mmCIF file of C-alpha atoms in Angstrom:
data_model
loop_
_atom_site.group_PDB
_atom_site.id
_atom_site.type_symbol
_atom_site.label_atom_id
_atom_site.label_comp_id
_atom_site.label_asym_id
_atom_site.label_seq_id
_atom_site.Cartn_x
_atom_site.Cartn_y
_atom_site.Cartn_z
ATOM 1 C CA MET A 1 0.000 0.000 0.000
ATOM 2 C CA SER A 2 1.366 3.428 -0.863
ATOM 3 C CA LEU A 3 2.034 6.173 1.648
ATOM 4 C CA ARG A 4 -0.928 8.108 0.254
ATOM 5 C CA GLU A 5 -3.275 5.125 0.574
ATOM 6 C CA LEU A 6 -2.147 4.467 4.152
ATOM 7 C CA ARG A 7 -2.449 8.153 5.073
ATOM 8 C CA LEU A 8 -5.973 8.355 3.653
ATOM 9 C CA LYS A 9 -6.953 5.063 5.304
ATOM 10 C CA ARG A 10 -5.937 6.591 8.645
ATOM 11 C CA GLY A 11 -7.940 9.752 7.893
ATOM 12 C CA LEU A 12 -4.929 12.081 7.877
ATOM 13 C CA THR A 13 -4.239 15.021 5.610
ATOM 14 C CA GLN A 14 -0.754 15.592 4.245
ATOM 15 C CA LYS A 15 -0.407 18.499 6.699
ATOM 16 C CA GLN A 16 -1.459 16.377 9.693
ATOM 17 C CA LEU A 17 1.005 13.621 8.778
ATOM 18 C CA ALA A 18 3.751 16.169 8.173
ATOM 19 C CA ASP A 19 3.136 17.772 11.577
ATOM 20 C CA LYS A 20 3.333 14.400 13.329
ATOM 21 C CA LEU A 21 6.642 13.628 11.591
ATOM 22 C CA GLY A 22 8.260 17.047 11.735
ATOM 23 C CA TYR A 23 8.156 17.322 7.940
ATOM 24 C CA THR A 24 6.612 19.934 5.690
ATOM 25 C CA ARG A 25 3.436 19.169 3.779
ATOM 26 C CA GLU A 26 5.457 19.626 0.590
ATOM 27 C CA ARG A 27 7.876 16.885 1.627
ATOM 28 C CA ILE A 28 5.007 14.459 2.236
ATOM 29 C CA ALA A 29 3.570 15.397 -1.172
ATOM 30 C CA ALA A 30 6.975 14.790 -2.797
ATOM 31 C CA ILE A 31 7.197 11.331 -1.219
ATOM 32 C CA GLU A 32 3.648 10.478 -2.283
ATOM 33 C CA THR A 33 4.217 11.546 -5.897
ATOM 34 C CA GLY A 34 7.559 9.781 -6.148
ATOM 35 C CA ALA A 35 9.556 12.993 -6.561
ATOM 36 C CA ARG A 36 11.308 11.959 -3.345
ATOM 37 C CA PRO A 37 11.458 8.160 -2.955
ATOM 38 C CA ILE A 38 10.421 6.637 0.365
ATOM 39 C CA GLY A 39 13.530 4.476 0.052
ATOM 40 C CA GLY A 40 15.606 7.615 0.513
ATOM 41 C CA VAL A 41 14.096 8.291 3.931
ATOM 42 C CA SER A 42 16.208 7.267 6.930
ATOM 43 C CA LEU A 43 15.348 4.044 8.708
ATOM 44 C CA ASP A 44 14.503 5.954 11.898
ATOM 45 C CA LYS A 45 12.058 8.179 10.016
ATOM 46 C CA THR A 46 10.601 5.206 8.130
ATOM 47 C CA ILE A 47 9.894 3.498 11.452
ATOM 48 C CA GLU A 48 8.346 6.723 12.748
ATOM 49 C CA ILE A 49 6.126 6.921 9.641
ATOM 50 C CA CYS A 50 5.071 3.313 10.252
ATOM 51 C CA ASP A 51 4.277 4.086 13.893
ATOM 52 C CA VAL A 52 2.127 7.091 12.963
ATOM 53 C CA LEU A 53 0.311 5.131 10.238
ATOM 54 C CA ARG A 54 0.079 1.974 12.380
ATOM 55 C CA VAL A 55 1.990 -0.166 9.887
ATOM 56 C CA SER A 56 3.742 -3.113 11.513
ATOM 57 C CA ASN A 57 6.232 -3.783 8.715
ATOM 58 C CA PRO A 58 8.236 -0.971 7.031
ATOM 59 C CA ARG A 59 8.583 -3.179 3.950
ATOM 60 C CA LYS A 60 4.935 -2.476 3.168
ATOM 61 C CA LEU A 61 5.872 1.132 2.431
ATOM 62 C CA LEU A 62 8.944 0.191 0.418
ATOM 63 C CA GLU A 63 7.199 -2.509 -1.602
ATOM 64 C CA ALA A 64 4.437 -0.121 -2.649
ATOM 65 C CA GLU A 65 7.094 2.003 -4.344
ATOM 66 C CA LYS A 66 8.604 -0.793 -6.443
ATOM 67 C CA PRO A 67 7.467 -0.900 -10.078
ATOM 68 C CA LYS A 68 5.372 -3.929 -10.951
ATOM 69 C CA GLU A 69 7.133 -6.541 -13.067
ATOM 70 C CA ASN A 70 5.739 -7.064 -16.514
ATOM 71 C CA THR A 71 4.216 -10.529 -16.495
ATOM 72 C CA SER A 72 2.825 -10.474 -20.028
ATOM 73 C CA GLU A 73 4.488 -12.591 -22.696
ATOM 74 C CA SER A 74 5.990 -10.817 -25.694
#
Protein backbone atom coordinates (compact mmCIF):
# COMPACT_ATOMS: atom_id res chain seq x y z
CA MET A 1 0.00 0.00 0.00
CA SER A 2 1.37 3.43 -0.86
CA LEU A 3 2.03 6.17 1.65
CA ARG A 4 -0.93 8.11 0.25
CA GLU A 5 -3.27 5.12 0.57
CA LEU A 6 -2.15 4.47 4.15
CA ARG A 7 -2.45 8.15 5.07
CA LEU A 8 -5.97 8.35 3.65
CA LYS A 9 -6.95 5.06 5.30
CA ARG A 10 -5.94 6.59 8.64
CA GLY A 11 -7.94 9.75 7.89
CA LEU A 12 -4.93 12.08 7.88
CA THR A 13 -4.24 15.02 5.61
CA GLN A 14 -0.75 15.59 4.24
CA LYS A 15 -0.41 18.50 6.70
CA GLN A 16 -1.46 16.38 9.69
CA LEU A 17 1.00 13.62 8.78
CA ALA A 18 3.75 16.17 8.17
CA ASP A 19 3.14 17.77 11.58
CA LYS A 20 3.33 14.40 13.33
CA LEU A 21 6.64 13.63 11.59
CA GLY A 22 8.26 17.05 11.73
CA TYR A 23 8.16 17.32 7.94
CA THR A 24 6.61 19.93 5.69
CA ARG A 25 3.44 19.17 3.78
CA GLU A 26 5.46 19.63 0.59
CA ARG A 27 7.88 16.89 1.63
CA ILE A 28 5.01 14.46 2.24
CA ALA A 29 3.57 15.40 -1.17
CA ALA A 30 6.98 14.79 -2.80
CA ILE A 31 7.20 11.33 -1.22
CA GLU A 32 3.65 10.48 -2.28
CA THR A 33 4.22 11.55 -5.90
CA GLY A 34 7.56 9.78 -6.15
CA ALA A 35 9.56 12.99 -6.56
CA ARG A 36 11.31 11.96 -3.35
CA PRO A 37 11.46 8.16 -2.95
CA ILE A 38 10.42 6.64 0.36
CA GLY A 39 13.53 4.48 0.05
CA GLY A 40 15.61 7.61 0.51
CA VAL A 41 14.10 8.29 3.93
CA SER A 42 16.21 7.27 6.93
CA LEU A 43 15.35 4.04 8.71
CA ASP A 44 14.50 5.95 11.90
CA LYS A 45 12.06 8.18 10.02
CA THR A 46 10.60 5.21 8.13
CA ILE A 47 9.89 3.50 11.45
CA GLU A 48 8.35 6.72 12.75
CA ILE A 49 6.13 6.92 9.64
CA CYS A 50 5.07 3.31 10.25
CA ASP A 51 4.28 4.09 13.89
CA VAL A 52 2.13 7.09 12.96
CA LEU A 53 0.31 5.13 10.24
CA ARG A 54 0.08 1.97 12.38
CA VAL A 55 1.99 -0.17 9.89
CA SER A 56 3.74 -3.11 11.51
CA ASN A 57 6.23 -3.78 8.72
CA PRO A 58 8.24 -0.97 7.03
CA ARG A 59 8.58 -3.18 3.95
CA LYS A 60 4.94 -2.48 3.17
CA LEU A 61 5.87 1.13 2.43
CA LEU A 62 8.94 0.19 0.42
CA GLU A 63 7.20 -2.51 -1.60
CA ALA A 64 4.44 -0.12 -2.65
CA GLU A 65 7.09 2.00 -4.34
CA LYS A 66 8.60 -0.79 -6.44
CA PRO A 67 7.47 -0.90 -10.08
CA LYS A 68 5.37 -3.93 -10.95
CA GLU A 69 7.13 -6.54 -13.07
CA ASN A 70 5.74 -7.06 -16.51
CA THR A 71 4.22 -10.53 -16.49
CA SER A 72 2.82 -10.47 -20.03
CA GLU A 73 4.49 -12.59 -22.70
CA SER A 74 5.99 -10.82 -25.69
